[in-house]
Structures are given as structure tokens and as C-alpha cells.
Amino acid sequence: MSVTAQSVWDNCLLFIRDNITPQAYKTWFEPIKAVKLTDNALSIQVPSKFFYEWLEEHYVKLLKVSLTRELGEGAKLVYVIKMENTYGNRQPFTEKIPSSNRTNSMKPQDVDAPLKNKSPELRNPFVIPGIRNLEIESQLNPNYNFDNFLEGDSNRLARSAGLAVANKPGGTSFNPLLIFGGVGLGKTHLAHAIGVQIKDKYPEKTVLYISAEKFTQQYIESVKKNNRNDFIHFYQIIDVLIVDDIQLLSGKAGTQDVFFHIFNHLHQNGKQVVLTSDKAPVDMQDIEQRLLSRFKWGLSAELQQPGFETRISIIKNKLYQDGVEMPEDIIEFLANNIKTNIRELEGAIISLIAHSSFNRKEITLDLAKKIVENYVKQTKREVSIDYIQKVVSDYFQMDVETLQSKTRKRHIVQARQLAMFFAKRLTKASLASIGSQIGKRDHATVLHACKTVDNLSSTDKQFRKYVEDLNKKLTM
Ligand code: ADP
Ligand code: MG
């Protein structure tokens, strides 16, 4: 009788069946197909990479023993991964696992040929000639790591969640992990740090950092070149996908759709997704509901504006890294005057150092003041929620506590709604954060307030006057 892939595998199965529970057999071995036998290498087809990992983790010995019985000491096992048909691709898709080149090992040995029809080649949108498919450049910046991401109250939740994810990608309930917060507060830094740490801990994992903007460009390109499926497949084999500035997908229906399918595939297969956004999910506009709801499946963690202490340690850390000394009063001056954006804080430090070294001048408080002026000018226009509450309360001749109180007195409710309305209009704060700062209300209340003010100002003359007056006070 001739030996075929099927006959060898059937014999292995007889042996395996005797050694594990019927349930495990049914789950892990029945779905496997024997596809090829060459010399002493048997190729088996498994439904997903996850499946392969599970087999390797739990049944590698059993597989080895059974296969050695059939094929002798040099027996090799080759895994072929057939992806599920998640995206209207009729053809079977074969994933290729890089060889580990250890003879006798039961690791996947080789890149196997596609099964029947010519499967599409796995085309990598980051074309790196001469590099095998699965060796995907992570696009990570090693300078953004956890060591130099300083912890403070403003980022503790996001930082810890990021660490948890980095230590166990796909294995925590933080999937996806959505990091959101204003400009320059460390979203990109933290996103890279997660990827860098995963690569460090799990070098074999495929990690990819990509900005939503670049993702969109690649997608558009793939549609033009008629290889949209390849694009999708490429992203579906990634173990850890990090997409920065996901709010940029807003209004881009096609890209959202494709991302939706990639997301689902990764999530179903226990792969980790990390997203960043400059807005909380409730505030994201023109993003499909089904996608938004998935963003909320895991954890949304906010990066808030760092407190004074944190700003001080960030400055000191930066100076230390650059090997520069600076008097304490100047450090405090910087921390006191640049509050809302860590990038600006760093920018001010860098130009301070540059000015002083180019002009061979000492770093003085005067110089610091001049430089900070340049930096703060651009952000001066942005008013704070505290300031808005103060202006609105003054205007209605009440104090801020009254404005924030739980009372339902009409004129107080209106003042509060106006404060919320202007906070939404004039700051970048999220609805949730506005609510929590104006009398500890929730985002729905803020949304309602904005609508009410809109309505009233188009129907009520007196009310419109309030809006106009306040607008002048706040913006001029
Ligand atoms: P975002 O993506 O939110 O706009 P970035 O991640 O680009 O912000 O951060 C802006 C700058 O601030 C970067 O240089 C980053 O290294 C620095 N930064 C932000 N948060 C921290 C932190 N907690 N510790 C140290 N540096 C930080
Ligand atoms: Mg960023």
C-alpha cells in the first residue's frame, strides 16, 4: 500500500485519539487536513494562526511522537494556515509561516505552496524587497518607550493599561485599548511604547504601528491597484495592530468598512488592537456606529493634561536626557506656563537650550519668558473650562458653586447649559470631561445642554442676547 499524506496522518490520529480527551480531539484535531507528504515532511492544514499556536503550545509532544512513529526520526511537520473566508474572498488563502530551520523540530518548517487555485500572494504594503512576507517591519520608534514615558495622575490609567497589554497582548480585557486625549499629551508615545515592549518580550509576534492616515492611503492605493483583498489579508495576519489617530477615519466610509473587517478578524482571533484618538468615542463624529461600538469593547483610557508635578518631572527628565542643567526657578516657570501640551513644553525647552548655546548666553528667566511667549501665544486663544464658568457666573451674577449646583432653578440651569455649550465650542475637551468639570454631570447632559442652547438661541430673543454677549466676553 502506498504511503500518502492522508494515510500517514490517519495513523497519527489513531495514536493521538488514544492519548487525549474526545473533546480535545474533536476541537483540535478533527479540523486538521493532511495536505502533502514530501520525504519525511508532512504538511497539515489548520484553520488559523491561533490554531497553530495552540497546537504548538499544547500538543507538540504528542504530534512529534506520533509523527516519528510513522516517518522515523527525521520527521518534520509543516503547518499550512488556511484563513477563514472573512472577506468575500472565494479563494482559499494560505498563510506562510517562516521556517525556524531547526531540523527535527516540530516547528513549522517551510513556506508551503498554496493549496489549489493560485492564492493571491501575500502582498505587503510596506514593500521591503527581498524580505519574506511575515517579517513585517514594525514601524516602531524605539525612542518612545515606557522607561521615558513618565507616570503621573494624568496618565496612570492609560499607562498601566498599556503596560498590561504589552505584557499580555490579546490576553487582557483591554482589547481594543483606546488611548484618547488632546494634542501633545503622549498618545503616539504611549502607542509606540506598547509596541516596543511587545517586540522586546515577544520577538516572534508581528507588531505593526501605523497612522490612520497612512492606513487610509494604503487602502486607497489598494483599491486603485485592484488588490484590496491583499491589503486586507496583510492586516489580518498581524498579531498586534496599533493604529494612531483613528479619528482621521471620520467621514471615510470605505476605509472604515475595511478597518471594520480587519478589526473583527483580529479581535476574533485573540489579536491585540491598540488605537489612539484625539477624542473620546462618544465625541467622534462621522464614524460608523458599528465601528464606534467596537472601539468601546475594550478599555478607553484618557490621557489628561499633566499636573504641575508631572510637568516638572517631564522637564527634568528631558533635561537629564539632553545633559543640560537648568535653574530650578526656570523649570518651575516653564511648568507653570505651559500646561496643556507636552510637545510645546519640550519645544520650549529645546529652543531655550538652542538660544542659550548659539548666543553663548546663560539660560535666564528673562530668556525663558521670551521663549514661552512665543509658545503660549498660539494657544492663548484656547480658553479653559474654569474660565468659561467664571465668565458665565459673573455675567449672571452668581458664583461658580451655584452654577454647578444640583438646583433646577431655571436661570441657574440656563447658566450651566450656557457654560457647557461654550466649553464644547471653545475648548477641545470631550463631552464627558466637560460634564465632569461643570458640576459632575455626564456626557449626555452636556449634549442635551448644547442642543437646548442651540434651540433656545433660535427661538428666544433674550436668550440669543445671552449667547452673543457671552461669546464676545469669551473670545475677545
Ligand atoms: P500626541 O500623540 O498625543 O499628540 P505625543 O505622543 O506625540 O503626543 O507626545 C508629544 C511629546 O510629549 C513627545 O515628545 C512625547 O515623548 C512627550 N511626552 C508625552 N507624554 C509624556 C510623558 N508622560 N513622559 C515623557 N514624555 C512625554
Ligand atoms: Mg500623535
XYZ file of C-alpha atoms and ligand atoms in Angstrom:
504
model
C 0.000 0.000 0.000
C 1.397 3.401 -0.896
C 2.067 5.897 1.827
C 0.167 9.161 1.353
C -0.230 12.275 3.409
C -3.674 11.038 4.296
C -2.573 7.587 5.379
C 0.283 8.922 7.500
C -1.993 11.443 9.170
C -4.740 8.853 9.740
C -2.266 6.710 11.623
C -1.115 9.681 13.660
C -4.705 10.459 14.509
C -5.314 6.924 15.777
C -2.432 7.382 18.152
C -3.390 10.917 19.170
C -7.003 9.935 19.772
C -5.918 7.379 22.338
C -3.991 9.957 24.261
C -6.321 12.904 24.683
C -9.927 13.547 25.636
C -12.602 13.150 22.965
C -13.463 16.819 23.367
C -9.917 17.953 22.738
C -9.620 15.587 19.825
C -12.776 16.951 18.274
C -11.763 20.563 18.816
C -8.149 20.494 17.809
C -7.595 17.520 15.540
C -10.744 16.927 13.548
C -10.485 20.273 11.727
C -6.973 19.482 10.519
C -6.432 18.261 6.964
C -3.384 16.430 5.753
C -2.331 18.104 2.538
C 1.080 16.965 1.427
C 3.806 14.483 2.070
C 7.320 15.010 0.796
C 10.051 12.676 2.025
C 9.760 12.902 5.759
C 7.735 16.119 5.949
C 4.002 16.062 6.440
C 2.041 19.238 5.735
C -1.125 19.739 7.659
C -3.608 22.500 7.128
C -5.002 24.304 10.158
C -7.752 26.932 10.213
C -5.894 29.823 11.769
C -2.653 31.000 13.210
C -4.212 30.833 16.612
C -4.938 27.173 15.992
C -1.349 26.568 15.066
C -0.138 28.326 18.174
C -2.440 26.264 20.314
C -1.230 23.016 18.803
C 2.353 24.052 19.286
C 1.748 25.002 22.849
C -0.333 22.053 23.970
C 0.198 19.134 21.631
C 3.652 19.481 20.229
C 4.992 16.414 22.047
C 2.088 14.280 21.048
C 2.437 15.362 17.447
C 6.121 14.674 17.497
C 5.793 11.209 18.963
C 3.022 10.202 16.613
C 4.767 11.519 13.551
C 8.102 9.968 14.462
C 6.332 6.601 14.748
C 5.173 6.989 11.171
C 8.071 8.701 9.453
C 11.084 7.963 11.586
C 13.499 10.170 13.455
C 13.818 12.897 10.840
C 10.079 13.550 10.742
C 9.015 17.099 10.116
C 5.734 18.837 10.383
C 4.739 21.755 8.206
C 1.752 23.861 9.097
C -0.297 25.478 6.408
C -2.726 28.047 7.632
C -5.919 28.468 5.750
C -7.556 31.707 6.711
C -11.241 31.829 7.219
C -13.178 33.448 4.495
C -13.974 36.619 6.252
C -13.913 38.985 3.428
C -15.715 37.748 0.373
C -12.571 36.203 -0.962
C -13.614 32.967 -2.583
C -10.184 31.563 -2.908
C -8.518 29.751 -0.107
C -5.890 31.881 1.425
C -2.692 30.334 2.566
C -0.597 31.944 5.180
C 3.007 31.124 5.215
C 4.846 30.708 8.406
C 8.531 31.453 8.423
C 10.772 28.495 8.831
C 12.653 28.026 12.000
C 15.185 25.849 10.206
C 15.713 23.608 13.144
C 15.839 20.123 11.790
C 13.869 17.616 13.730
C 11.975 20.348 15.395
C 8.269 20.289 15.166
C 8.149 23.951 14.446
C 6.603 24.921 11.181
C 9.286 24.176 8.701
C 8.660 25.766 5.478
C 6.781 28.077 3.356
C 4.201 25.932 1.751
C 2.679 26.386 -1.657
C -0.906 27.474 -1.891
C -3.364 24.658 -1.960
C -5.477 24.567 -5.054
C -6.213 27.656 -7.050
C -3.479 30.127 -7.180
C -3.951 32.026 -3.985
C -3.152 35.663 -4.053
C 0.365 36.297 -2.935
C 0.525 37.978 0.362
C 1.394 41.456 -0.746
C 2.905 43.655 1.831
C 2.030 47.319 1.556
C 5.354 48.143 3.142
C 7.326 46.794 0.277
C 10.675 45.687 1.502
C 12.303 43.795 -1.318
C 13.916 40.509 -0.509
C 12.254 40.111 2.822
C 9.866 37.316 3.470
C 6.228 38.050 3.853
C 5.801 37.669 7.530
C 8.794 39.647 8.513
C 6.941 42.863 8.717
C 8.795 45.960 9.787
C 7.028 47.136 12.883
C 7.486 50.824 12.093
C 8.103 51.401 15.776
C 10.203 54.182 17.206
C 12.403 52.738 19.968
C 12.860 56.193 21.458
C 9.266 56.115 22.570
C 9.276 53.562 25.333
C 7.824 53.020 28.783
C 11.031 53.983 30.533
C 10.839 57.530 29.271
C 7.084 57.821 29.477
C 6.814 59.375 32.890
C 3.941 58.418 35.085
C 1.573 60.893 36.702
C -2.054 61.125 37.765
C -2.941 62.379 34.316
C -1.783 59.229 32.558
C -1.757 56.497 35.195
C -4.734 54.550 33.882
C -3.640 54.696 30.258
C -0.045 53.886 31.115
C -0.929 50.894 33.301
C -3.399 49.575 30.772
C -0.729 49.961 28.119
C 1.728 48.003 30.229
C -0.819 45.275 30.869
C -1.499 44.966 27.168
C 2.205 44.959 26.381
C 2.818 42.135 28.802
C -0.054 40.044 27.543
C -1.125 41.177 24.107
C -4.576 39.891 23.257
C -4.772 38.297 26.678
C -6.402 41.060 28.690
C -9.878 42.504 28.514
C -8.324 45.713 27.202
C -8.960 44.803 23.615
C -9.094 47.110 21.895
C -7.172 49.532 24.065
C -8.225 53.003 23.011
C -5.993 55.808 24.233
C -7.533 59.218 23.801
C -6.595 62.743 24.755
C -5.681 66.173 23.444
C -2.820 67.143 21.203
C 0.678 66.612 22.521
C -0.317 64.608 25.576
C 1.555 61.429 24.707
C -0.790 59.235 22.674
C 1.739 58.457 19.995
C 4.491 57.970 22.541
C 2.425 55.507 24.549
C 1.263 53.656 21.434
C 4.873 53.100 20.370
C 5.886 52.141 23.894
C 3.337 49.338 23.885
C 4.608 48.036 20.571
C 8.250 48.358 21.563
C 7.680 46.440 24.770
C 5.781 43.670 22.994
C 8.553 43.288 20.430
C 11.007 43.095 23.283
C 9.066 40.484 25.182
C 7.653 38.529 22.275
C 10.068 38.932 19.373
C 8.164 36.395 17.300
C 4.982 38.424 17.334
C 4.126 40.515 14.333
C 3.583 44.047 15.554
C 2.629 46.914 13.310
C 2.335 50.589 14.122
C 0.531 52.674 11.543
C -1.095 56.063 11.468
C -4.712 56.079 10.383
C -3.651 58.469 7.677
C -1.146 56.082 6.173
C -3.598 53.235 6.545
C -6.108 55.246 4.527
C -3.557 55.983 1.820
C -2.621 52.329 1.542
C -6.229 51.391 1.309
C -6.936 53.883 -1.460
C -3.858 52.674 -3.285
C -5.017 49.071 -2.975
C -8.385 49.937 -4.467
C -6.666 51.681 -7.370
C -4.409 48.730 -7.992
C -7.239 46.302 -7.583
C -5.699 44.397 -4.698
C -7.978 45.305 -1.883
C -8.110 41.703 -0.693
C -4.363 41.540 -0.395
C -4.456 44.667 1.659
C -7.000 43.128 3.994
C -5.113 39.854 4.259
C -1.926 41.648 5.067
C -3.531 43.322 8.037
C -5.329 40.185 9.134
C -2.145 38.294 9.876
C -0.825 40.857 12.289
C -0.649 39.923 15.967
C -0.630 43.417 17.386
C -2.076 46.224 15.311
C -1.552 49.780 16.554
C -3.461 52.481 14.698
C -2.664 56.059 15.641
C -5.147 58.927 15.314
C -8.128 56.810 14.465
C -10.325 59.928 14.428
C -8.861 60.587 10.982
C -11.076 57.813 9.638
C -14.066 60.035 10.196
C -16.083 60.574 7.079
C -14.122 57.907 5.181
C -16.710 55.212 4.719
C -14.624 52.867 2.581
C -11.648 52.881 4.910
C -13.912 52.440 7.911
C -15.537 49.464 6.277
C -12.256 47.774 5.546
C -10.955 48.548 9.012
C -14.132 47.098 10.486
C -13.433 43.756 8.825
C -9.786 43.735 9.770
C -10.661 44.641 13.324
C -13.222 41.852 13.597
C -10.846 39.286 12.261
C -8.061 40.258 14.615
C -10.345 40.503 17.597
C -11.950 37.130 16.948
C -8.552 35.561 16.743
C -7.386 36.984 20.012
C -5.063 39.504 18.432
C -4.409 42.807 20.148
C -5.631 46.092 18.740
C -4.406 49.419 20.126
C -5.985 52.643 18.933
C -5.415 56.290 19.687
C -7.720 59.197 19.109
C -7.865 62.858 19.977
C -11.469 62.414 21.071
C -13.401 60.067 23.302
C -15.531 57.586 21.362
C -18.727 59.469 22.290
C -17.329 62.589 20.671
C -16.137 61.032 17.440
C -18.119 62.225 14.520
C -18.784 60.609 11.175
C -17.564 57.250 12.319
C -19.975 54.410 11.716
C -21.876 53.227 14.725
C -20.799 49.605 14.351
C -17.164 50.689 14.422
C -17.670 53.054 17.346
C -19.343 50.345 19.346
C -16.324 48.108 18.805
C -13.967 50.827 19.953
C -15.789 50.618 23.251
C -15.449 46.854 23.639
C -12.200 47.061 25.487
C -10.934 49.959 27.508
C -10.946 53.647 26.652
C -8.287 55.378 28.700
C -7.797 59.105 28.687
C -4.515 60.971 28.719
C -5.274 64.141 30.580
C -3.300 67.303 30.926
C -0.409 66.604 33.245
C -0.436 68.200 36.664
C 2.311 70.509 37.871
C 4.400 67.733 39.440
C 4.274 65.644 36.311
C 5.218 68.606 34.157
C 8.209 69.218 36.390
C 9.368 65.623 36.133
C 8.886 65.575 32.382
C 11.050 68.699 32.045
C 13.717 67.349 34.346
C 13.783 64.063 32.545
C 14.141 65.793 29.213
C 16.982 67.977 30.518
C 18.691 64.967 32.005
C 18.494 63.112 28.702
C 19.963 66.074 26.902
C 22.610 66.537 29.556
C 21.596 70.094 30.307
C 21.279 71.825 33.627
C 18.736 74.493 34.286
C 17.991 76.513 37.407
C 15.008 75.350 39.406
C 13.116 78.637 39.073
C 13.233 78.432 35.300
C 11.983 74.859 35.355
C 9.101 75.957 37.531
C 8.426 78.897 35.323
C 8.128 76.609 32.304
C 5.920 74.152 34.160
C 3.679 76.948 35.317
C 3.250 78.494 31.928
C 2.933 75.619 29.519
C 0.247 73.346 30.794
C -1.790 71.897 28.054
C 0.650 70.303 25.701
C 3.769 68.295 26.478
C 5.074 68.732 22.965
C 5.058 72.500 23.470
C 6.764 72.070 26.784
C 9.516 70.095 25.091
C 9.652 72.612 22.265
C 10.176 75.445 24.714
C 12.978 73.573 26.448
C 14.697 72.811 23.172
C 14.562 76.367 21.922
C 15.695 77.658 25.272
C 18.720 75.407 25.117
C 19.346 76.350 21.496
C 19.115 80.088 22.137
C 21.435 79.943 25.052
C 24.041 77.829 23.333
C 24.003 79.667 19.997
C 24.233 83.020 21.657
C 26.528 81.761 24.373
C 24.194 83.183 26.911
C 23.196 81.769 30.176
C 19.710 80.366 30.434
C 17.913 83.094 32.320
C 14.390 83.659 33.442
C 14.123 86.554 31.003
C 15.078 84.389 28.095
C 12.616 81.753 29.288
C 9.857 84.342 29.411
C 10.539 85.479 25.864
C 10.503 81.969 24.557
C 7.415 80.924 26.416
C 5.602 83.907 24.991
C 6.209 82.537 21.543
C 4.924 79.176 22.543
C 1.940 80.273 24.501
C 0.761 82.835 22.011
C -0.580 80.181 19.713
C -2.546 78.569 22.468
C -3.677 81.747 24.169
C -6.924 81.705 22.281
C -7.911 78.487 23.882
C -9.905 79.305 26.970
C -10.229 76.926 29.864
C -13.429 75.470 31.192
C -12.760 77.131 34.538
C -12.535 80.487 32.819
C -15.780 79.877 30.952
C -17.586 79.004 34.171
C -16.205 82.124 35.791
C -17.296 84.400 32.944
C -20.760 82.849 32.724
C -21.316 83.046 36.502
C -20.161 86.667 36.586
C -22.460 87.517 33.742
C -25.459 86.098 35.583
C -24.217 87.457 38.886
C -23.933 84.178 40.646
C -20.924 82.297 41.904
C -19.402 79.227 40.307
C -20.684 76.891 43.043
C -24.222 77.999 42.310
C -23.717 77.421 38.631
C -22.502 73.900 39.360
C -25.146 73.101 41.967
C -27.847 70.498 41.557
C -30.652 73.011 41.642
C -33.328 73.045 38.960
C -33.996 76.752 39.190
C -34.449 77.866 35.632
C -31.954 80.695 35.454
C -29.261 78.566 37.068
C -29.943 75.647 34.767
C -29.642 78.008 31.815
C -26.367 79.444 33.036
C -24.996 75.951 33.449
C -26.160 74.948 29.989
C -24.536 78.014 28.511
C -21.272 77.185 30.240
C -21.418 73.675 28.804
C -22.266 74.994 25.380
C -19.286 77.335 25.338
C -16.986 74.710 26.775
C -17.900 72.457 23.861
C -17.488 75.228 21.361
C -14.310 76.837 22.631
C -12.274 74.009 24.065
C -11.154 70.646 22.787
C -12.469 68.900 25.884
C -14.705 65.876 25.443
C -18.359 65.948 26.418
C -17.562 63.651 29.301
C -14.751 65.820 30.540
C -16.840 68.996 30.218
C -19.593 67.324 32.218
C -17.262 66.223 34.948
C -15.803 69.719 35.278
C -19.118 71.528 35.287
C -20.878 70.118 38.301
C -20.038 66.440 37.755
C -22.611 65.774 35.051
C -22.386 63.059 32.410
C -21.786 63.466 28.706
C -25.468 63.065 27.853
C -26.318 66.084 29.981
C -23.713 68.152 28.152
C -25.019 67.027 24.806
C -28.526 67.934 25.885
C -27.314 71.332 27.063
C -25.679 72.060 23.705
C -28.879 71.171 21.876
C -31.012 73.240 24.227
C -28.808 76.285 23.762
C -28.939 75.828 20.005
C -32.727 75.607 20.093
C -33.293 78.432 22.509
C -31.000 80.805 20.696
C -33.003 80.373 17.542
C -36.399 80.774 19.246
C -35.818 83.081 22.195
C -34.590 86.608 21.587
C -33.468 87.247 25.136
C -31.551 84.008 25.185
C -29.850 84.827 21.929
C -28.608 88.016 23.527
C -27.032 85.977 26.341
C -25.213 83.821 23.822
C -23.944 86.818 21.879
C -22.804 88.699 24.974
C -21.026 85.723 26.392
C -19.441 84.901 23.093
C -17.950 88.386 22.970
C -16.678 88.166 26.512
C -15.092 84.802 25.958
C -13.491 85.298 22.588
C -12.366 88.896 22.556
P 0.156 63.079 20.922
O 0.344 61.890 20.021
O -0.851 62.827 21.998
O -0.126 64.331 20.178
P 2.936 62.653 21.519
O 2.896 61.210 21.890
O 3.478 62.971 20.177
O 1.506 63.319 21.701
O 3.743 63.424 22.657
C 4.282 64.713 22.481
C 5.640 64.776 23.127
O 5.495 64.736 24.534
C 6.529 63.612 22.738
O 7.821 64.070 22.511
C 6.494 62.700 23.946
O 7.679 61.991 24.092
C 6.278 63.673 25.085
N 5.512 63.079 26.186
C 4.182 62.933 26.261
N 3.810 62.341 27.404
C 4.955 62.109 28.073
C 5.246 61.509 29.346
N 4.281 61.037 30.155
N 6.537 61.433 29.705
C 7.511 61.900 28.903
N 7.312 62.461 27.726
C 6.047 62.578 27.298
Mg 0.176 61.700 17.970
